[in-house]
């Protein structure tokens, strides 16, 4: 069974500084994907970044980068130059193949609430 | 990227009633997933909906409480039946690219914020 752990229930960061949100995972699968989502107070889930288990390079998307350390089973999200609009819940998730490989389900971590201070 | 329209976005319902949530995708997808997010909690998978077959439910979720329809490759509904205040949650539908396409995203609808009074 897959398990995702986010050990930081809440974090503060000063505007314009960088912040790292931790995520560790546990799986016996060799093929999986790791996702980060942002959830503002509106409740929608906004996709931020994806890392495949076979990707050799760390994923980057604008101000977001994923620090993927496969041997340690960690997939930390780094947000550079924090903005006030970054204040939200952040979820790490792992995808694993459905039984007929026709789509992927997601297992979510408990989330981290990020608060950006002006 | 797939666009998912989910409605209603929110509702306040009386206990004992049922609510049907709709999820429309702008492209054909094999699998659709329904998640529940209880207040202050993370997302939990309710069931997987595959067109042409019955949904597959995760442990703790049953068809009588959360019946799901999947009439075609672009649409699904989730019904929350005989609601109680404990059903107050955000419900989200999700899709993933079909086999053969690189799975870089799992897309979510906007979510349905349900309050049962």
Coordinates of C-alpha atoms in Angstrom, one line a residue:
Chain A
X1 CA 0.0 0.0 0.0
X2 CA 1.1 3.5 -0.7
X3 CA 1.6 6.1 2.0
X4 CA 2.4 9.8 1.9
X5 CA 3.6 11.7 4.9
X6 CA 3.7 15.5 5.3
X7 CA 5.2 16.2 8.6
X8 CA 4.6 20.0 8.7
X9 CA 1.0 20.8 9.5
X10 CA 1.7 24.5 9.2
X11 CA 4.5 26.8 8.1
X12 CA 5.2 30.5 7.9
X13 CA 7.4 32.1 5.4
X14 CA 8.3 35.7 4.8
X15 CA 7.2 37.2 1.5
X16 CA 9.9 36.9 -1.2
X17 CA 11.8 34.2 0.6
X18 CA 12.0 30.5 -0.5
X19 CA 10.3 27.8 1.4
X20 CA 10.5 24.0 1.3
X21 CA 7.5 21.8 2.1
X22 CA 8.4 18.2 3.0
X23 CA 6.9 15.0 1.6
X24 CA 8.0 11.5 2.1
X25 CA 6.4 8.4 0.6
X26 CA 6.4 4.7 0.9
X27 CA 5.7 2.3 -1.9
X28 CA 6.9 -1.0 -3.2
X29 CA 6.0 -0.1 -6.8
X30 CA 8.8 0.8 -9.2
X31 CA 6.6 3.0 -11.4
X32 CA 4.7 5.8 -9.8
X33 CA 4.2 9.6 -10.0
X34 CA 4.5 12.3 -7.4
X35 CA 2.3 15.4 -7.5
X36 CA 2.0 18.6 -5.6
X37 CA -1.3 20.5 -5.4
X38 CA -2.3 23.8 -4.0
X39 CA -5.7 24.2 -2.4
X40 CA -6.8 27.8 -1.6
X41 CA -9.7 28.5 0.7
X42 CA -12.1 28.1 -2.3
X43 CA -11.5 24.4 -2.1
X44 CA -10.3 23.8 -5.7
X45 CA -7.3 21.6 -6.3
X46 CA -4.7 23.3 -8.4
X47 CA -2.0 21.2 -10.0
X48 CA 1.5 22.6 -9.4
X49 CA 4.2 20.0 -10.4
X50 CA 4.8 16.4 -11.3
X51 CA 7.7 14.0 -11.0
X52 CA 7.8 10.6 -12.5
X53 CA 9.7 7.8 -10.6
X54 CA 11.9 7.3 -13.6
X55 CA 12.6 10.9 -14.3
X56 CA 16.3 11.7 -13.8
X57 CA 15.9 15.4 -13.6
X58 CA 14.1 17.2 -10.8
X59 CA 10.9 18.8 -12.1
X60 CA 10.5 22.6 -12.3
X61 CA 7.5 24.7 -13.1
X62 CA 8.1 28.4 -12.8
X63 CA 8.7 29.2 -9.1
X64 CA 8.0 25.6 -8.1
X65 CA 10.6 22.9 -8.1
X66 CA 10.5 19.4 -6.8
X67 CA 13.5 18.1 -4.9
X68 CA 13.2 14.4 -5.7
X69 CA 15.5 12.0 -3.7
X70 CA 14.4 8.5 -4.8
X71 CA 16.6 6.6 -2.4
X72 CA 15.3 8.5 0.5
X73 CA 11.7 8.4 -0.9
X74 CA 11.3 12.1 -0.5
X75 CA 9.7 14.6 -2.9
X76 CA 9.9 18.0 -1.3
X77 CA 8.4 21.1 -2.9
X78 CA 10.4 24.2 -3.1
X79 CA 8.7 27.5 -3.7
X80 CA 11.0 30.4 -4.6
X81 CA 10.2 34.1 -4.0
X82 CA 7.1 33.5 -2.0
X83 CA 4.1 35.7 -2.7
X84 CA 1.1 36.5 -0.5
X85 CA -1.1 34.5 -2.9
X86 CA 0.9 31.4 -2.1
X87 CA -0.9 31.2 1.2
X88 CA -2.9 28.0 1.0
X89 CA -2.9 24.3 1.8
X90 CA -0.4 22.2 -0.1
X91 CA -0.9 18.5 -0.7
X92 CA 1.7 16.0 -1.8
X93 CA 0.2 13.0 -3.7
X94 CA 1.3 9.8 -5.3
X95 CA -0.3 8.1 -8.3
X96 CA -0.3 4.4 -8.8
X97 CA -1.7 2.4 -11.6
X98 CA -5.2 1.2 -11.6
X99 CA -5.5 -2.5 -12.1
X100 CA -6.0 -2.2 -15.8
X101 CA -3.5 0.6 -16.3
X102 CA -6.2 2.8 -17.7
X103 CA -5.7 5.6 -15.2
X104 CA -4.1 6.5 -12.0
X105 CA -5.5 7.0 -8.5
X106 CA -4.0 9.3 -6.1
X107 CA -3.0 8.9 -2.5
X108 CA -2.7 12.1 -0.6
X109 CA -0.6 13.3 2.3
X110 CA -2.2 15.2 5.2
X111 CA -1.3 18.6 3.8
X112 CA 0.7 21.6 4.9
X113 CA -0.8 25.0 5.5
X114 CA 1.5 27.6 4.2
X115 CA 1.1 31.2 5.4
X116 CA 3.1 33.9 3.7
X117 CA 3.8 37.0 5.9
X118 CA 4.1 40.4 4.3
Chain B
X1 CA -5.2 19.6 -20.4
X2 CA -8.7 18.3 -19.6
X3 CA -11.3 20.7 -18.4
X4 CA -13.6 19.4 -15.8
X5 CA -16.9 21.1 -14.8
X6 CA -18.4 20.0 -11.5
X7 CA -21.6 21.2 -10.1
X8 CA -23.1 22.3 -7.9
X9 CA -20.2 24.2 -6.4
X10 CA -21.8 24.3 -3.0
X11 CA -25.1 23.3 -1.4
X12 CA -26.7 23.3 2.0
X13 CA -29.0 20.2 2.5
X14 CA -31.3 18.9 5.1
X15 CA -30.4 15.7 6.8
X16 CA -32.1 12.6 5.3
X17 CA -32.1 14.0 1.8
X18 CA -29.8 13.1 -1.1
X19 CA -27.6 15.3 -3.4
X20 CA -26.3 14.4 -6.8
X21 CA -23.1 15.9 -7.9
X22 CA -22.3 16.0 -11.6
X23 CA -18.9 16.0 -13.3
X24 CA -18.5 16.8 -17.0
X25 CA -15.2 16.4 -18.8
X26 CA -14.4 18.1 -22.1
X27 CA -12.6 15.0 -23.5
X28 CA -13.1 11.3 -23.3
X29 CA -11.5 9.6 -20.3
X30 CA -11.4 6.0 -19.3
X31 CA -11.3 6.5 -15.5
X32 CA -13.0 9.0 -13.3
X33 CA -12.4 9.2 -9.6
X34 CA -14.4 10.6 -6.7
X35 CA -12.8 12.0 -3.6
X36 CA -14.1 13.3 -0.3
X37 CA -12.3 15.9 1.8
X38 CA -13.8 16.2 5.3
X39 CA -13.2 19.5 7.2
X40 CA -9.6 20.0 8.0
X41 CA -8.6 16.7 6.4
X42 CA -6.9 15.4 3.3
X43 CA -8.5 13.9 0.3
X44 CA -9.8 10.3 0.5
X45 CA -10.7 8.3 -2.6
X46 CA -14.3 7.2 -2.5
X47 CA -14.5 5.2 -5.7
X48 CA -13.3 4.7 -9.2
X49 CA -15.9 5.0 -12.0
X50 CA -15.2 3.1 -15.2
X51 CA -17.6 3.6 -18.2
X52 CA -19.8 0.5 -18.8
X53 CA -19.2 -1.2 -15.4
X54 CA -20.0 -0.7 -11.8
X55 CA -17.9 1.6 -9.8
X56 CA -15.2 0.2 -7.5
X57 CA -15.4 1.4 -4.0
X58 CA -12.7 1.9 -1.5
X59 CA -12.8 0.5 2.0
X60 CA -15.3 2.4 4.2
X61 CA -17.5 3.5 1.2
X62 CA -20.5 1.6 0.0
X63 CA -22.7 1.9 -3.1
X64 CA -25.9 2.3 -1.2
X65 CA -24.5 5.5 0.4
X66 CA -22.6 6.8 -2.6
X67 CA -24.2 5.5 -5.8
X68 CA -22.2 6.5 -8.9
X69 CA -23.2 6.6 -12.5
X70 CA -20.9 6.6 -15.5
X71 CA -23.1 6.7 -18.6
X72 CA -20.4 7.7 -21.1
X73 CA -16.7 8.6 -21.3
X74 CA -17.2 12.3 -20.5
X75 CA -19.7 12.3 -17.6
X76 CA -20.2 10.9 -14.1
X77 CA -22.4 11.6 -11.1
X78 CA -21.9 10.9 -7.4
X79 CA -25.0 10.8 -5.1
X80 CA -24.7 11.3 -1.4
X81 CA -27.7 9.5 0.0
X82 CA -29.6 9.9 3.2
X83 CA -27.3 12.6 4.3
X84 CA -26.2 13.4 7.9
X85 CA -24.1 16.2 9.2
X86 CA -21.1 13.8 9.1
X87 CA -21.4 14.0 5.3
X88 CA -20.5 17.7 5.3
X89 CA -17.3 17.7 3.1
X90 CA -15.9 18.9 -0.1
X91 CA -16.5 16.3 -2.8
X92 CA -14.1 16.3 -5.9
X93 CA -14.1 14.5 -9.1
X94 CA -10.9 13.7 -10.9
X95 CA -9.6 12.3 -14.2
X96 CA -6.3 11.0 -15.4
X97 CA -5.0 10.7 -19.0
X98 CA -5.7 7.4 -20.7
X99 CA -3.2 4.7 -21.1
X100 CA -0.5 5.6 -23.6
X101 CA -0.4 9.2 -22.7
X102 CA 2.2 10.6 -20.3
X103 CA 0.5 11.2 -17.0
X104 CA 1.8 14.6 -16.0
X105 CA -1.4 15.7 -14.3
X106 CA -4.5 14.4 -12.6
X107 CA -7.2 17.0 -13.2
X108 CA -9.8 17.9 -10.6
X109 CA -13.1 19.5 -10.8
X110 CA -13.8 22.7 -8.9
X111 CA -15.2 20.7 -6.0
X112 CA -18.6 20.6 -4.3
X113 CA -18.8 22.0 -0.8
X114 CA -21.6 20.3 0.9
X115 CA -23.1 21.3 4.3
X116 CA -25.7 19.1 5.9
X117 CA -27.9 20.7 8.5

